[in-house]
């Protein structure tokens, strides 16, 4: 697992192309899905109360921090740790929150993070500030140089079922092979997985 490929990364030109595509993609989806976002917000308000959105401190590009928004899916006061580390998580996630997670609708507010440049459509999923082992392994293999994404190569190859080492291995592979075609492939595979609710543990 430690023998990863030597990182290459995106070309300077593709970085601009990728950012342009991120802006068009996020702006278009925010406009197109605004009725869905409003409906979820209203239902969340009446079912879960305030706050509707949950902002968690995440690790961004070059290990900088940013606040990543999601629709709130857990009871107030839930511990801020990776979901797979929570005990009795099924009792913390609300019924409506479980629906949002299964359908990945809880991630919609992150389209704003993409629009303002804190995230990309495709990239490694942003780690929580306290996921030290994941952050260190990504930094060791230069994955931290990538902007975090709404979806990524690891997400379409196992998502919640991957170990940290396997996840970083896929992320390094993406770092080496990053291209417009690969990004399109990941987006298409993500849409299929969301449709069939694949690899979602919680």
mmCIF file of C-alpha atoms in Angstrom:
data_model
loop_
_atom_site.group_PDB
_atom_site.id
_atom_site.type_symbol
_atom_site.label_atom_id
_atom_site.label_comp_id
_atom_site.label_asym_id
_atom_site.label_seq_id
_atom_site.Cartn_x
_atom_site.Cartn_y
_atom_site.Cartn_z
ATOM 1 C CA UNK A 1 0.000 0.000 0.000
ATOM 2 C CA UNK A 2 2.924 2.360 0.582
ATOM 3 C CA UNK A 3 4.289 2.011 -2.951
ATOM 4 C CA UNK A 4 2.281 4.684 -4.677
ATOM 5 C CA UNK A 5 2.991 6.112 -8.100
ATOM 6 C CA UNK A 6 5.092 9.283 -8.330
ATOM 7 C CA UNK A 7 2.616 12.178 -8.499
ATOM 8 C CA UNK A 8 2.414 14.137 -11.743
ATOM 9 C CA UNK A 9 -0.639 16.337 -11.229
ATOM 10 C CA UNK A 10 -2.676 18.492 -13.603
ATOM 11 C CA UNK A 11 -0.993 20.687 -16.186
ATOM 12 C CA UNK A 12 -1.109 24.434 -15.721
ATOM 13 C CA UNK A 13 -3.436 24.765 -18.700
ATOM 14 C CA UNK A 14 -5.862 22.120 -17.451
ATOM 15 C CA UNK A 15 -6.059 23.835 -14.068
ATOM 16 C CA UNK A 16 -7.717 26.792 -15.818
ATOM 17 C CA UNK A 17 -9.980 24.493 -17.852
ATOM 18 C CA UNK A 18 -10.960 22.617 -14.707
ATOM 19 C CA UNK A 19 -11.795 25.834 -12.857
ATOM 20 C CA UNK A 20 -13.864 27.110 -15.792
ATOM 21 C CA UNK A 21 -15.803 23.817 -15.886
ATOM 22 C CA UNK A 22 -16.304 23.969 -12.104
ATOM 23 C CA UNK A 23 -17.886 27.430 -12.330
ATOM 24 C CA UNK A 24 -20.188 26.482 -15.218
ATOM 25 C CA UNK A 25 -21.168 23.162 -13.623
ATOM 26 C CA UNK A 26 -21.868 24.528 -10.141
ATOM 27 C CA UNK A 27 -23.679 27.660 -11.337
ATOM 28 C CA UNK A 28 -25.860 25.635 -13.720
ATOM 29 C CA UNK A 29 -26.775 23.041 -11.101
ATOM 30 C CA UNK A 30 -27.483 25.657 -8.438
ATOM 31 C CA UNK A 31 -29.903 27.319 -10.840
ATOM 32 C CA UNK A 32 -31.430 24.072 -12.079
ATOM 33 C CA UNK A 33 -31.772 22.483 -8.645
ATOM 34 C CA UNK A 34 -32.817 25.600 -6.736
ATOM 35 C CA UNK A 35 -36.420 24.292 -6.380
ATOM 36 C CA UNK A 36 -35.073 21.041 -4.900
ATOM 37 C CA UNK A 37 -32.779 22.951 -2.531
ATOM 38 C CA UNK A 38 -35.689 25.140 -1.388
ATOM 39 C CA UNK A 39 -37.964 22.113 -0.830
ATOM 40 C CA UNK A 40 -35.280 20.287 1.188
ATOM 41 C CA UNK A 41 -34.676 23.449 3.227
ATOM 42 C CA UNK A 42 -38.368 23.802 4.070
ATOM 43 C CA UNK A 43 -38.765 20.123 4.997
ATOM 44 C CA UNK A 44 -35.572 20.236 7.077
ATOM 45 C CA UNK A 45 -36.815 23.307 8.934
ATOM 46 C CA UNK A 46 -40.073 21.636 9.954
ATOM 47 C CA UNK A 47 -38.608 18.189 10.619
ATOM 48 C CA UNK A 48 -35.231 19.047 12.159
ATOM 49 C CA UNK A 49 -35.475 22.700 13.096
ATOM 50 C CA UNK A 50 -32.569 25.082 12.962
ATOM 51 C CA UNK A 51 -29.888 25.084 11.741
ATOM 52 C CA UNK A 52 -30.794 23.692 8.325
ATOM 53 C CA UNK A 53 -27.176 23.626 7.224
ATOM 54 C CA UNK A 54 -24.240 22.115 9.070
ATOM 55 C CA UNK A 55 -20.793 23.617 8.510
ATOM 56 C CA UNK A 56 -17.815 21.421 9.314
ATOM 57 C CA UNK A 57 -14.161 22.453 9.323
ATOM 58 C CA UNK A 58 -12.534 20.666 6.401
ATOM 59 C CA UNK A 59 -9.036 20.447 4.980
ATOM 60 C CA UNK A 60 -8.768 22.089 1.579
ATOM 61 C CA UNK A 61 -6.076 22.534 -1.034
ATOM 62 C CA UNK A 62 -2.537 22.646 0.398
ATOM 63 C CA UNK A 63 -3.990 21.743 3.809
ATOM 64 C CA UNK A 64 -5.776 25.045 4.269
ATOM 65 C CA UNK A 65 -9.050 25.021 6.200
ATOM 66 C CA UNK A 66 -12.517 25.977 4.998
ATOM 67 C CA UNK A 67 -16.079 25.526 6.220
ATOM 68 C CA UNK A 68 -17.921 22.935 4.137
ATOM 69 C CA UNK A 69 -21.743 23.120 4.122
ATOM 70 C CA UNK A 70 -24.120 20.163 4.086
ATOM 71 C CA UNK A 71 -27.773 19.812 4.871
ATOM 72 C CA UNK A 72 -27.947 18.764 8.511
ATOM 73 C CA UNK A 73 -28.702 15.053 8.811
ATOM 74 C CA UNK A 74 -27.920 14.390 12.490
ATOM 75 C CA UNK A 75 -29.350 15.445 15.820
ATOM 76 C CA UNK A 76 -27.938 18.627 17.320
ATOM 77 C CA UNK A 77 -24.771 18.066 19.321
ATOM 78 C CA UNK A 78 -23.577 15.034 17.336
ATOM 79 C CA UNK A 79 -19.779 14.520 17.618
ATOM 80 C CA UNK A 80 -17.739 16.011 14.765
ATOM 81 C CA UNK A 81 -15.978 12.873 13.588
ATOM 82 C CA UNK A 82 -16.110 10.700 10.483
ATOM 83 C CA UNK A 83 -19.456 8.884 10.409
ATOM 84 C CA UNK A 84 -17.857 5.422 10.368
ATOM 85 C CA UNK A 85 -16.212 6.196 13.734
ATOM 86 C CA UNK A 86 -19.469 7.029 15.495
ATOM 87 C CA UNK A 87 -21.052 4.479 17.794
ATOM 88 C CA UNK A 88 -24.808 4.100 17.477
ATOM 89 C CA UNK A 89 -24.786 6.306 14.409
ATOM 90 C CA UNK A 90 -28.220 5.041 13.338
ATOM 91 C CA UNK A 91 -29.685 6.692 16.440
ATOM 92 C CA UNK A 92 -27.947 10.003 15.686
ATOM 93 C CA UNK A 93 -28.935 10.296 12.028
ATOM 94 C CA UNK A 94 -32.544 11.411 11.670
ATOM 95 C CA UNK A 95 -34.950 9.527 9.342
ATOM 96 C CA UNK A 96 -35.057 12.466 6.922
ATOM 97 C CA UNK A 97 -31.295 12.823 7.271
ATOM 98 C CA UNK A 98 -30.859 9.168 6.351
ATOM 99 C CA UNK A 99 -32.864 9.786 3.167
ATOM 100 C CA UNK A 100 -30.692 12.780 2.314
ATOM 101 C CA UNK A 101 -27.529 10.740 2.850
ATOM 102 C CA UNK A 102 -28.700 7.741 0.804
ATOM 103 C CA UNK A 103 -29.582 9.999 -2.118
ATOM 104 C CA UNK A 104 -26.536 12.277 -1.596
ATOM 105 C CA UNK A 105 -28.887 15.276 -1.534
ATOM 106 C CA UNK A 106 -27.208 16.436 1.674
ATOM 107 C CA UNK A 107 -24.183 17.361 -0.449
ATOM 108 C CA UNK A 108 -26.020 19.916 -2.626
ATOM 109 C CA UNK A 109 -24.906 22.993 -0.623
ATOM 110 C CA UNK A 110 -21.329 22.154 -1.607
ATOM 111 C CA UNK A 111 -22.128 23.441 -5.087
ATOM 112 C CA UNK A 112 -21.645 26.873 -3.522
ATOM 113 C CA UNK A 113 -18.197 25.832 -2.258
ATOM 114 C CA UNK A 114 -17.327 24.837 -5.816
ATOM 115 C CA UNK A 115 -18.609 28.116 -7.242
ATOM 116 C CA UNK A 116 -16.472 30.217 -4.880
ATOM 117 C CA UNK A 117 -13.382 28.088 -5.511
ATOM 118 C CA UNK A 118 -12.996 26.231 -2.216
ATOM 119 C CA UNK A 119 -13.800 22.896 -3.863
ATOM 120 C CA UNK A 120 -13.851 21.321 -7.304
ATOM 121 C CA UNK A 121 -16.424 19.009 -8.872
ATOM 122 C CA UNK A 122 -13.850 16.205 -8.974
ATOM 123 C CA UNK A 123 -11.077 15.718 -6.443
ATOM 124 C CA UNK A 124 -10.349 13.941 -3.150
ATOM 125 C CA UNK A 125 -13.215 14.303 -0.669
ATOM 126 C CA UNK A 126 -12.238 16.933 1.929
ATOM 127 C CA UNK A 127 -11.040 15.414 5.184
ATOM 128 C CA UNK A 128 -12.321 16.549 8.558
ATOM 129 C CA UNK A 129 -9.783 18.657 10.463
ATOM 130 C CA UNK A 130 -9.288 15.800 12.967
ATOM 131 C CA UNK A 131 -8.680 12.993 10.449
ATOM 132 C CA UNK A 132 -4.943 13.260 11.085
ATOM 133 C CA UNK A 133 -3.985 9.874 9.629
ATOM 134 C CA UNK A 134 -5.729 10.644 6.326
ATOM 135 C CA UNK A 135 -4.293 14.178 6.165
ATOM 136 C CA UNK A 136 -0.742 12.963 6.808
ATOM 137 C CA UNK A 137 -0.936 10.197 4.203
ATOM 138 C CA UNK A 138 -2.339 12.579 1.603
ATOM 139 C CA UNK A 139 0.382 15.129 2.359
ATOM 140 C CA UNK A 140 3.093 12.490 2.115
ATOM 141 C CA UNK A 141 1.875 11.613 -1.379
ATOM 142 C CA UNK A 142 1.106 15.171 -2.582
ATOM 143 C CA UNK A 143 -2.631 14.580 -2.765
ATOM 144 C CA UNK A 144 -3.045 17.707 -0.610
ATOM 145 C CA UNK A 145 -2.019 19.769 -3.654
ATOM 146 C CA UNK A 146 -5.350 18.931 -5.274
ATOM 147 C CA UNK A 147 -8.472 20.956 -4.573
ATOM 148 C CA UNK A 148 -11.004 18.774 -2.676
ATOM 149 C CA UNK A 149 -13.969 17.568 -4.688
ATOM 150 C CA UNK A 150 -17.673 16.886 -4.520
ATOM 151 C CA UNK A 151 -16.814 13.448 -5.851
ATOM 152 C CA UNK A 152 -13.612 11.650 -6.739
ATOM 153 C CA UNK A 153 -11.878 8.563 -8.087
ATOM 154 C CA UNK A 154 -11.981 6.924 -4.646
ATOM 155 C CA UNK A 155 -15.728 7.617 -4.316
ATOM 156 C CA UNK A 156 -16.559 5.741 -7.523
ATOM 157 C CA UNK A 157 -14.279 2.865 -6.511
ATOM 158 C CA UNK A 158 -15.704 2.023 -3.114
ATOM 159 C CA UNK A 159 -16.566 5.221 -1.225
ATOM 160 C CA UNK A 160 -17.426 4.262 2.407
ATOM 161 C CA UNK A 161 -16.089 0.729 1.945
ATOM 162 C CA UNK A 162 -12.458 1.790 1.395
ATOM 163 C CA UNK A 163 -9.701 1.832 3.998
ATOM 164 C CA UNK A 164 -7.660 5.026 4.314
ATOM 165 C CA UNK A 165 -4.704 3.459 2.490
ATOM 166 C CA UNK A 166 -6.877 2.247 -0.382
ATOM 167 C CA UNK A 167 -8.564 5.643 -0.599
ATOM 168 C CA UNK A 168 -5.237 7.474 -0.882
ATOM 169 C CA UNK A 169 -4.012 4.949 -3.419
ATOM 170 C CA UNK A 170 -6.940 5.813 -5.686
ATOM 171 C CA UNK A 171 -6.380 9.525 -5.071
ATOM 172 C CA UNK A 172 -2.722 9.272 -6.080
ATOM 173 C CA UNK A 173 -3.781 7.403 -9.210
ATOM 174 C CA UNK A 174 -6.127 10.285 -9.997
ATOM 175 C CA UNK A 175 -3.325 12.788 -9.340
ATOM 176 C CA UNK A 176 -1.153 10.989 -11.902
ATOM 177 C CA UNK A 177 -3.838 10.554 -14.546
ATOM 178 C CA UNK A 178 -5.940 13.696 -14.096
ATOM 179 C CA UNK A 179 -7.566 14.809 -17.338
ATOM 180 C CA UNK A 180 -10.812 16.168 -18.726
ATOM 181 C CA UNK A 181 -11.846 12.686 -19.906
ATOM 182 C CA UNK A 182 -11.143 11.117 -16.502
ATOM 183 C CA UNK A 183 -13.114 13.875 -14.752
ATOM 184 C CA UNK A 184 -16.072 13.278 -17.085
ATOM 185 C CA UNK A 185 -15.845 9.538 -16.422
ATOM 186 C CA UNK A 186 -15.909 10.116 -12.658
ATOM 187 C CA UNK A 187 -18.930 12.423 -12.930
ATOM 188 C CA UNK A 188 -20.847 9.855 -14.995
ATOM 189 C CA UNK A 189 -19.942 6.997 -12.624
ATOM 190 C CA UNK A 190 -20.950 9.174 -9.662
ATOM 191 C CA UNK A 191 -24.358 9.843 -11.203
ATOM 192 C CA UNK A 192 -24.872 6.096 -11.672
ATOM 193 C CA UNK A 193 -23.836 5.322 -8.078
ATOM 194 C CA UNK A 194 -26.093 8.052 -6.697
ATOM 195 C CA UNK A 195 -28.988 6.726 -8.776
ATOM 196 C CA UNK A 196 -28.517 3.204 -7.396
ATOM 197 C CA UNK A 197 -27.347 4.401 -3.945
ATOM 198 C CA UNK A 198 -24.216 2.261 -4.148
ATOM 199 C CA UNK A 199 -21.458 1.996 -1.479
ATOM 200 C CA UNK A 200 -23.317 4.117 1.073
ATOM 201 C CA UNK A 201 -22.859 2.731 4.584
ATOM 202 C CA UNK A 202 -24.660 5.544 6.456
#
